CSV table of C-alpha atoms in Angstrom, one decimal:
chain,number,residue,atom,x,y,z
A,1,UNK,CA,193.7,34.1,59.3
A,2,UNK,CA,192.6,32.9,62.5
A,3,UNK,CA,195.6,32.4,65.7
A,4,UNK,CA,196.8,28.7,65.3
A,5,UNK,CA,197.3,27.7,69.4
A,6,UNK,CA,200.3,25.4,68.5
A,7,UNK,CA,203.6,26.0,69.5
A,8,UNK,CA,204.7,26.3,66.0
A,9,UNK,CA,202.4,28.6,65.1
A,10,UNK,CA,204.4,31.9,66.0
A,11,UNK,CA,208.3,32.5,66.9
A,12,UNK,CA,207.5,33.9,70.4
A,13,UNK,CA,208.1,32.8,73.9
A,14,UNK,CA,205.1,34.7,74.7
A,15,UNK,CA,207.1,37.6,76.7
A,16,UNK,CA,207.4,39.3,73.2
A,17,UNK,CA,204.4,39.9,71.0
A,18,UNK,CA,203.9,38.2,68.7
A,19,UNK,CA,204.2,40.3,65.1
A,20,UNK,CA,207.2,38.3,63.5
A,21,UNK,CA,205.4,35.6,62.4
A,22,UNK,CA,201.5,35.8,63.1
A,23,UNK,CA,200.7,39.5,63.1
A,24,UNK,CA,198.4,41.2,60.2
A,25,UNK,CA,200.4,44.4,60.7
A,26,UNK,CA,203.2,42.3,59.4
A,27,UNK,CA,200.9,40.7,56.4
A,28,UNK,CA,200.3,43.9,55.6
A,29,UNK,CA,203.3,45.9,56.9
A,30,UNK,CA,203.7,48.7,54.1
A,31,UNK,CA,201.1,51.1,56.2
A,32,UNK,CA,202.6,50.0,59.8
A,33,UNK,CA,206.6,50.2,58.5
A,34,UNK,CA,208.7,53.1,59.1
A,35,UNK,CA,208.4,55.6,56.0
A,36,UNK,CA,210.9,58.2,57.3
A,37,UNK,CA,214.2,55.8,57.4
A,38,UNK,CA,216.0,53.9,59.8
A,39,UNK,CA,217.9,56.9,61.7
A,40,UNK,CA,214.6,58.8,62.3
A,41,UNK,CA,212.4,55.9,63.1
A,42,UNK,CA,215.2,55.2,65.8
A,43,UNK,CA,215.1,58.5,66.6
A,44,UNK,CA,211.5,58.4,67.3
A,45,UNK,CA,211.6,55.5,69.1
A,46,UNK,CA,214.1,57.0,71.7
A,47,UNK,CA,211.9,59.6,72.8
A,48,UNK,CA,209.0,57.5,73.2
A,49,UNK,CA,211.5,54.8,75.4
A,50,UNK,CA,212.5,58.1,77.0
A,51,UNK,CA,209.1,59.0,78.1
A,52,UNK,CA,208.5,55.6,79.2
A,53,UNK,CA,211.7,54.6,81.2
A,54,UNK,CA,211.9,55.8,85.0
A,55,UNK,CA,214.8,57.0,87.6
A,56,UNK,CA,215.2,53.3,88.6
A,57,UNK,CA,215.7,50.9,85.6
A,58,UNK,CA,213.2,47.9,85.2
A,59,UNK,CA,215.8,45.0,85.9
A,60,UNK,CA,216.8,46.9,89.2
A,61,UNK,CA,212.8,47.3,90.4
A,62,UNK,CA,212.7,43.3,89.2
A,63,UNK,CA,216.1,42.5,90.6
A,64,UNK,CA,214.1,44.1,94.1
A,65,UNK,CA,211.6,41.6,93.5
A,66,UNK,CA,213.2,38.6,93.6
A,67,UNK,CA,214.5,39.5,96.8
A,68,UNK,CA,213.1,37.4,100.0
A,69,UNK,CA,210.8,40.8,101.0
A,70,UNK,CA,210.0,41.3,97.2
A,71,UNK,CA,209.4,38.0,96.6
A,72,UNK,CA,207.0,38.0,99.8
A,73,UNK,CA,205.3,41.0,99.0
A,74,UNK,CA,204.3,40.1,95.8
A,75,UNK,CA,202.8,36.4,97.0
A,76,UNK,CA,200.6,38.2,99.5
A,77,UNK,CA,199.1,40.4,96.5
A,78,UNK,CA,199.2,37.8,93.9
A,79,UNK,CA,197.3,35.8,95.6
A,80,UNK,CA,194.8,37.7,97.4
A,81,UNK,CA,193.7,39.1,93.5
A,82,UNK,CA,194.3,35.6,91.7
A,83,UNK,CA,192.1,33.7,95.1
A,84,UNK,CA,189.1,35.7,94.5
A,85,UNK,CA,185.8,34.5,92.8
A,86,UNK,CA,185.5,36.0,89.3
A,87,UNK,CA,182.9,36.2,86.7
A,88,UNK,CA,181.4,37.2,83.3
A,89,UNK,CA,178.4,38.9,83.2
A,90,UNK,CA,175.4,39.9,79.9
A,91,UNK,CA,174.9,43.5,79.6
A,92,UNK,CA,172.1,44.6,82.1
A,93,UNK,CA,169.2,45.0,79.3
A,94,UNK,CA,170.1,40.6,78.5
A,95,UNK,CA,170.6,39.5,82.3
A,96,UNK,CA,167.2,37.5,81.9
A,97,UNK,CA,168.8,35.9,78.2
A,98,UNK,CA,169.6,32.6,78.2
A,99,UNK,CA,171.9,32.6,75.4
A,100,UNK,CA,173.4,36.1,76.5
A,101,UNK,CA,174.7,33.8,80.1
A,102,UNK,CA,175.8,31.0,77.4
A,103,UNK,CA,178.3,33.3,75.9
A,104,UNK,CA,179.2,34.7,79.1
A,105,UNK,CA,180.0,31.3,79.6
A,106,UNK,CA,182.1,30.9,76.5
A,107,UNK,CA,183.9,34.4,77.1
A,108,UNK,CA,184.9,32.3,80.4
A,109,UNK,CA,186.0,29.5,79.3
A,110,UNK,CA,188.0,31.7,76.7
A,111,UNK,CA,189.3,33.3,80.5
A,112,UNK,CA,190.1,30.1,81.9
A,113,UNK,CA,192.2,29.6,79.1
A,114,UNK,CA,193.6,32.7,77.7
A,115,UNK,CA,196.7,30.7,75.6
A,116,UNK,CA,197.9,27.3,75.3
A,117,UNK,CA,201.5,28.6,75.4
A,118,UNK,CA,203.0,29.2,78.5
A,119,UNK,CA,200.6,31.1,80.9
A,120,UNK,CA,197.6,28.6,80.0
A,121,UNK,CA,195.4,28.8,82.3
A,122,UNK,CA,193.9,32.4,84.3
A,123,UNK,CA,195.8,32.1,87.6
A,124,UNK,CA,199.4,32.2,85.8
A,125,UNK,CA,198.1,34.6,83.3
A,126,UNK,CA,196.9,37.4,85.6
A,127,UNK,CA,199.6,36.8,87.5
A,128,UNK,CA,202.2,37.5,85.1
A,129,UNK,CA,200.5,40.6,84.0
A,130,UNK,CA,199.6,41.9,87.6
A,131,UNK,CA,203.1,41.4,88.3
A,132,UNK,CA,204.4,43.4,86.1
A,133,UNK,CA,201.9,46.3,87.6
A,134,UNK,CA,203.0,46.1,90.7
A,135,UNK,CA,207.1,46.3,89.8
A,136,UNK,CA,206.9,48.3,86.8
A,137,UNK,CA,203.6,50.1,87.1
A,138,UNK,CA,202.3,48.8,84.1
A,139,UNK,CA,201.5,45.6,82.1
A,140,UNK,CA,201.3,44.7,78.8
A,141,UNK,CA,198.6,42.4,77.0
A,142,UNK,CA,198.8,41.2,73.3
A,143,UNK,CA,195.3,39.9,72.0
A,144,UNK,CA,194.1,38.7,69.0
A,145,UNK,CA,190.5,37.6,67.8
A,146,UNK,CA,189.7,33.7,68.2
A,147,UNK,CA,187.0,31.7,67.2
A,148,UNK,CA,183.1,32.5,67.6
A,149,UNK,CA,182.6,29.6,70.0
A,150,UNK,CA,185.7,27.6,71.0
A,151,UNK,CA,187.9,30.9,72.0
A,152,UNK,CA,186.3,34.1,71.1
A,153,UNK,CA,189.8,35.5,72.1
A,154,UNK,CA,193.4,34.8,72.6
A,155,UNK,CA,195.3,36.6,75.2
A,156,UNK,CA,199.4,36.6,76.5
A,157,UNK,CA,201.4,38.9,78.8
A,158,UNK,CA,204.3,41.1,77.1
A,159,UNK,CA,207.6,42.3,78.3
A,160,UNK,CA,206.1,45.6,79.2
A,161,UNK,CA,209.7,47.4,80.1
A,162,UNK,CA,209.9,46.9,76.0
A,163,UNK,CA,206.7,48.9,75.3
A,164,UNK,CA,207.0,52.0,74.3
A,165,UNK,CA,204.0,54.4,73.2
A,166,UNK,CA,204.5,55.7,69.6
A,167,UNK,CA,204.7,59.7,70.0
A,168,UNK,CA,202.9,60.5,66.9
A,169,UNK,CA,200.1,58.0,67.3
A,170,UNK,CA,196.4,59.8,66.7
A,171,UNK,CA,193.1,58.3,67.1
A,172,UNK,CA,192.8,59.3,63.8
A,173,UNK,CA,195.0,56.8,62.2
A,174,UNK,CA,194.0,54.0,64.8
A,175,UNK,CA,193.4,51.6,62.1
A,176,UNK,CA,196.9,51.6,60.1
A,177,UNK,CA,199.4,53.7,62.4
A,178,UNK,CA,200.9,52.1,65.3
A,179,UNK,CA,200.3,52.9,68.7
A,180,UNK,CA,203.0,51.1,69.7
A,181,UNK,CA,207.0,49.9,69.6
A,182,UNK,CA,208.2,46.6,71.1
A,183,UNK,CA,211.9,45.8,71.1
A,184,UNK,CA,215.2,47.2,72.2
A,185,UNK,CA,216.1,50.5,71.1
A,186,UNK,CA,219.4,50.1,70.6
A,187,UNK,CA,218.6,47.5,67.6
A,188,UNK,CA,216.3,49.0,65.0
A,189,UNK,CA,216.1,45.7,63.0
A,190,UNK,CA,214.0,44.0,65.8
A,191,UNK,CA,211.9,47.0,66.7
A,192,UNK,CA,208.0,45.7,66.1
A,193,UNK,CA,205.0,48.1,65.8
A,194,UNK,CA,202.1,47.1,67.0
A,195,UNK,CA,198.5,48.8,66.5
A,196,UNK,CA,196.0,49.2,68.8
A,197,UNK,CA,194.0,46.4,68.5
A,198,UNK,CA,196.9,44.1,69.3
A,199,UNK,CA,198.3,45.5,72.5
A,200,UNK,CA,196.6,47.4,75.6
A,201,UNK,CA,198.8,48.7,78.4
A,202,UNK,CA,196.9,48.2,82.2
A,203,UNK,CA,197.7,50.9,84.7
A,204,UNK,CA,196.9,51.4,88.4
A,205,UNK,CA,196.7,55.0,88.4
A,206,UNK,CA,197.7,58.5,86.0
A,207,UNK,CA,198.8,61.8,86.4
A,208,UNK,CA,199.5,65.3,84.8
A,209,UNK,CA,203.1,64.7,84.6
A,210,UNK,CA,204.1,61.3,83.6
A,211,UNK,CA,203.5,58.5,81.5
A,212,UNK,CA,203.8,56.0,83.5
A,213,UNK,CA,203.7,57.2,87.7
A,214,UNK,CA,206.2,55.3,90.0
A,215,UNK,CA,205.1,51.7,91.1
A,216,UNK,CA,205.5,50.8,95.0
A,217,UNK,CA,208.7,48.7,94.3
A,218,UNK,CA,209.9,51.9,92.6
A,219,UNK,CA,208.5,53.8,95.8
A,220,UNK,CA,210.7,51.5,98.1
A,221,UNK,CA,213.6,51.2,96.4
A,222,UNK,CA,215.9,53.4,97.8
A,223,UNK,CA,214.4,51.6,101.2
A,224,UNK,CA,215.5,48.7,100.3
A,225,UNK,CA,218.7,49.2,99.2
A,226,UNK,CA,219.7,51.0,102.3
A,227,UNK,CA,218.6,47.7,104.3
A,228,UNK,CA,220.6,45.5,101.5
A,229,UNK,CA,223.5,47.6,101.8
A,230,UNK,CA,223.1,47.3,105.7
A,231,UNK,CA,226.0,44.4,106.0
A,232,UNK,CA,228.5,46.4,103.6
A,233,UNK,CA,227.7,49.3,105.3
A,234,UNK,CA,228.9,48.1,108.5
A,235,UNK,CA,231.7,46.4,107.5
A,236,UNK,CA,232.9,50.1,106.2
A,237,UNK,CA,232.2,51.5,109.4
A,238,UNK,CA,234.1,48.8,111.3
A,239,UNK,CA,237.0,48.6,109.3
A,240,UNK,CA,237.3,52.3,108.7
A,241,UNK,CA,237.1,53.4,112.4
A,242,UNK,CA,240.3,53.9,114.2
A,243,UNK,CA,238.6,55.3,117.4
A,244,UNK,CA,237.4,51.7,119.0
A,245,UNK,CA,237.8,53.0,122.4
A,246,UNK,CA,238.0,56.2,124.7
A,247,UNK,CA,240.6,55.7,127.8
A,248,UNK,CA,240.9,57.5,130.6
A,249,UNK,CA,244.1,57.5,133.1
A,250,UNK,CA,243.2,58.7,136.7
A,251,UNK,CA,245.2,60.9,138.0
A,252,UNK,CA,248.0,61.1,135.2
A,253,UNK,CA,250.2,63.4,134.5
A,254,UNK,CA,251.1,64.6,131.0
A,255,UNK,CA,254.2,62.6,130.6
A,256,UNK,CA,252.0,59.5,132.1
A,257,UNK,CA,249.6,60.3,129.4
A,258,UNK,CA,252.3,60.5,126.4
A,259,UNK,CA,254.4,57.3,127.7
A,260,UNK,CA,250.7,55.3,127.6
A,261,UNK,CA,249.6,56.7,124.4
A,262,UNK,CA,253.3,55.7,122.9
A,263,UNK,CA,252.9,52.1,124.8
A,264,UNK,CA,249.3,51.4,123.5
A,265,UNK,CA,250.5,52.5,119.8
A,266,UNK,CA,253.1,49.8,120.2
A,267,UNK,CA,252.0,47.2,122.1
A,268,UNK,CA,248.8,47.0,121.8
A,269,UNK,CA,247.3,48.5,118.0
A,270,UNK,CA,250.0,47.8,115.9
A,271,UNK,CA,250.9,44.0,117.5
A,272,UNK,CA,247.0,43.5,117.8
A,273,UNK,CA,247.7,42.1,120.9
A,274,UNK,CA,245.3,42.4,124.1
A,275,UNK,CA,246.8,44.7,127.0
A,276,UNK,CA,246.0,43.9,130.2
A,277,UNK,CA,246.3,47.1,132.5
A,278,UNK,CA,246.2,48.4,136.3
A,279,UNK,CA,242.7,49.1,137.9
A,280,UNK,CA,243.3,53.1,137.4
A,281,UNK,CA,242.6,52.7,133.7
A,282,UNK,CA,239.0,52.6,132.6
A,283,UNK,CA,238.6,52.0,128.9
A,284,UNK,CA,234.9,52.3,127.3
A,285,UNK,CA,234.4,50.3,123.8
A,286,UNK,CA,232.3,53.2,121.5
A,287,UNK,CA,231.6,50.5,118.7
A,288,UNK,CA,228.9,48.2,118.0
A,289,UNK,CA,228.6,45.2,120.3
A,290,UNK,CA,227.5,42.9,118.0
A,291,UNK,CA,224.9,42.8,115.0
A,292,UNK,CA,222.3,42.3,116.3
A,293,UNK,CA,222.8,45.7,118.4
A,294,UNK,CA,223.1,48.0,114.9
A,295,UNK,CA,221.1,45.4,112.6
A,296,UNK,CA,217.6,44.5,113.6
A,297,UNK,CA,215.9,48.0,114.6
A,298,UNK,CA,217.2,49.2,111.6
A,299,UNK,CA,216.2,46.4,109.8
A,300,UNK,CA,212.3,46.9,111.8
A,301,UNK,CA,212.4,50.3,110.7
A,302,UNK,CA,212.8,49.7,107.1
A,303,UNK,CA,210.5,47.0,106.8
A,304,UNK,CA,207.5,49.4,108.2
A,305,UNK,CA,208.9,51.9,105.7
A,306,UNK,CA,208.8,49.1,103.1
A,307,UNK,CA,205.0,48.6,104.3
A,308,UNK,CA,203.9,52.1,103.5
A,309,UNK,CA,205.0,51.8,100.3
A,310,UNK,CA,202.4,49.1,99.2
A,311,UNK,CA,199.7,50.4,101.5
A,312,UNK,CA,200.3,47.1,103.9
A,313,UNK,CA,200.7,46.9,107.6
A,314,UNK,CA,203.5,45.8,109.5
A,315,UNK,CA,202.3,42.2,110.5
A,316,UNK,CA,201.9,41.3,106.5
A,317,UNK,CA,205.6,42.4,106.5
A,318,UNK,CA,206.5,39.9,109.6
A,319,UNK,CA,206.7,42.7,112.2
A,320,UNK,CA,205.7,41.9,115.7
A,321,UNK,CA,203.4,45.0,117.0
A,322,UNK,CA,202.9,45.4,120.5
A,323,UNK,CA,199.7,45.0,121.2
A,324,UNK,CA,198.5,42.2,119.0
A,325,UNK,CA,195.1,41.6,120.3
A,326,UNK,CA,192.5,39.8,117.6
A,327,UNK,CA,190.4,42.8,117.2
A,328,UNK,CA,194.1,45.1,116.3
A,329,UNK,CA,195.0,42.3,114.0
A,330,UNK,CA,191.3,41.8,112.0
A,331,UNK,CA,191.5,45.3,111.8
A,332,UNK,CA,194.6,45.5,109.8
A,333,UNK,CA,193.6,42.8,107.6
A,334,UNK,CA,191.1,44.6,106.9
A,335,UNK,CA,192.8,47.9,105.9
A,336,UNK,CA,195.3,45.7,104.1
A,337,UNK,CA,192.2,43.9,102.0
A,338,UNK,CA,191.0,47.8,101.4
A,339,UNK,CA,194.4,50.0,100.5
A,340,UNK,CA,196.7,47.3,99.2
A,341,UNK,CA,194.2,44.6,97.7
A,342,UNK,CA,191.1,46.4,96.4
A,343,UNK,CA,192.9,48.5,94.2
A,344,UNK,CA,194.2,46.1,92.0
A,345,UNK,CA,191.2,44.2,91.8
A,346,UNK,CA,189.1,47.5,90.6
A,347,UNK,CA,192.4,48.2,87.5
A,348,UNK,CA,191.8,44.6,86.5
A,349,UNK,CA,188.3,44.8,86.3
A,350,UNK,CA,188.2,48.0,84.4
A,351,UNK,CA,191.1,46.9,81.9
A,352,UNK,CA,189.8,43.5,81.6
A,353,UNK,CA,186.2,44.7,80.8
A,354,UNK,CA,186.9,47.6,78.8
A,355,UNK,CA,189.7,45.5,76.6
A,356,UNK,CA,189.1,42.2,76.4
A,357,UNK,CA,184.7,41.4,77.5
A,358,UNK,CA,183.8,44.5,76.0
A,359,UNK,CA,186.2,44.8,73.2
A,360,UNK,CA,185.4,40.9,71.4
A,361,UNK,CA,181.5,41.3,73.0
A,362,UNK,CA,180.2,44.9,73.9
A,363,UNK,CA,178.8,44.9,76.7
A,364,UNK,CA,179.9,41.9,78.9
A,365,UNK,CA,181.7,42.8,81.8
A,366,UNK,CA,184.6,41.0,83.4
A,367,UNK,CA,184.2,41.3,87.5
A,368,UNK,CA,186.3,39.8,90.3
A,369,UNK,CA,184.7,40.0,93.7
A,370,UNK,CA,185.6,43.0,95.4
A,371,UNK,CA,184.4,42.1,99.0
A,372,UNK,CA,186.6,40.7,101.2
A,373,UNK,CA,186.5,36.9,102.2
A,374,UNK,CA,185.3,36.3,105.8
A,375,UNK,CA,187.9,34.2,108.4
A,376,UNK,CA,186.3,30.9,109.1
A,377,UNK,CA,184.7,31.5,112.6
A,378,UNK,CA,183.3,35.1,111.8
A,379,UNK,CA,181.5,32.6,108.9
A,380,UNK,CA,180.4,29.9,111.5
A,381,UNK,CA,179.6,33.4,114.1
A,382,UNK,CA,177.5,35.0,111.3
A,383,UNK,CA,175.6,31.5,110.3
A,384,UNK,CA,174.8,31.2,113.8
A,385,UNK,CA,173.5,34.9,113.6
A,386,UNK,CA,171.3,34.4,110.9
A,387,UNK,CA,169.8,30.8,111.5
């Protein structure tokens, strides 16, 4: 049966898949349910969460997120992919077809509107699953076949900290084994398998040694807690120190020096009060002045560290550099277009094409412009150039 896009149509809020009540792996469940009982599936299921779940949990990396330098990081990325021009294209050998660009045409429109729940349109939608790439890693997609002209497909973005891969998944039983486990692993009851053709994970990068590498927010983590922490970490320091000042007594003896120390003990630290003293005293304060003093080049260094992590430079992050002459700065907006930018463009491209254009229409490929917009007067410089 062919997706119904009505509300009522499946019991989902469209951050879990969609299985319950739409799903053919549920209309035909008895090769997709668990044959080796509840204790083992769990069982299973653990070590594929396992294998999936990093140092830092995913509500502490999203926690990080909605932070003011989060939540600033990820607008700049966001947008610069979700701002770009984007396109379908025919296979090479139907480039000169003109019903091969008419259902390029209706593979975008399908783009433009990828659900009618609630990521409708292509903006929200990659969006929500480039998000989750950037925080967690990974995103999760859940599609399903549409109609042959109205919506050759149906796309919505998944929970992806509740994917898990299924361990003893094999190409060889792609068409009835599932590849993969939505749900919490605590409750068996609500655990959903999901086969291949319903749910692609999209990944910026792989390695030898883990499932699923460590995102930038994971990268900068640590970072930013340190500069989160920064307040209650002074206030500790402050209100632990008992050694506010270092005095010196000119020309004292050692009973001069006792009788003070017994004076200041009583008069001064345990009243609170303020001691005003003769001019052979000198007294130099050892603490922190004021916050601004321990706060903001700590803060400035963080933030740069905080740029590493996502491949940006320090004036995307707010921090004034020294010499910020128009060729420095178009220069870093540049290396911020081709390290921080570019690379999610290229996964999305990939993913998209290989699991969505190419999956529902071999062949068509799914491309967001990977060149980097000009400013407005190195347009009107160029036009001037050239006519």
């Amino acid at each position: 049966m062919e997706p119904q896009c009505s509300k009522t149509s499946s019991n989902r809020s469209r951050k879990t898949p969609s299985g319950l009540a739409t799903s053919n792996l549920f209309k035909s469940s008895e090769s997709c349910t668990f044959q080796d009982g509840d204790a083992r599936s769990t069982n299973k299921w653990q070590q594929a969460s396992s294998r999936t779940q990093q140092a830092v949990p995913a509500w502490k990396l999203r926690n990080l997120a909605n932070t003011p330098i989060g939540h600033s990081v990820l607008n700049r990325l966001l947008n610069a992919v979700t701002l770009q021009p984007w396109s379908i294209v025919p296979p090479h050998e139907h480039r000169h077809s003109q019903a091969a660009w008419e259902r390029a045409q209706e593979l975008s429109r399908a783009f433009m509107r990828p659900n009618c729940e609630d990521c409708d349109d292509y903006v929200l939608f990659t969006k929500a699953v480039l998000q989750d790439l950037i925080v967690l890693g990974y995103g999760a997609v859940e599609r399903a076949v549409g109609s042959s002209k109205t919506q050759p497909f149906w796309l919505w973005e998944v929970n992806a900290a509740q994917v898990a891969k299924n361990p003893e998944w094999s190409p060889q039983r792609i068409l009835h084994h599932p590849r993969y486990f939505f749900g919490n692993p605590f409750q068996p009851d609500s655990l959903i398998p999901l086969l291949d053709s319903e749910l692609f994970l999209v990944r910026l990068k792989s390695n030898s040694h883990q499932l699923i590498p460590s995102s930038p927010f994971r990268v900068a983590y640590h970072l930013m807690s340190s500069w989160l922490g920064l307040n209650n970490y002074q206030d500790l320091q402050v209100g632990r120190a008992w050694q506010n000042q270092i005095i010196t007594l000119v020309d004292a003896t050692e009973r001069d020096i006792q009788r003070f120390a017994d004076y200041w003990t009583a008069e001064v630290e345990q009243s609170h009060g303020v001691s005003i003293v003769g001019k052979q005293v000198k007294i130099a304060n050892i603490k922190a002045k004021n916050d601004l003093e321990l706060f903001l080049k700590y803060e400035e260094k963080l933030l740069k560290l905080f740029a590493i992590a996502f491949n940006l430079t320090n004036q995307d992050l707010g921090v004034a550099e020294h010499n910020d002459e128009p060729a420095i700065v178009g220069a870093g907006v540049n290396k911020t277009f081709q390290e921080a930018i570019l690379p999610y463009i290229q996964t999305l491209n990939r993913s998209f094409t290989e699991n969505v254009t190419s999956y529902f229409e071999p062949g068509f490929e799914f491309k967001i412009e990977t060149t980097q917009p000009l400013p407005e007067k190195q347009k009107t410089d160029t036009a001037k150039e050239l006519y």
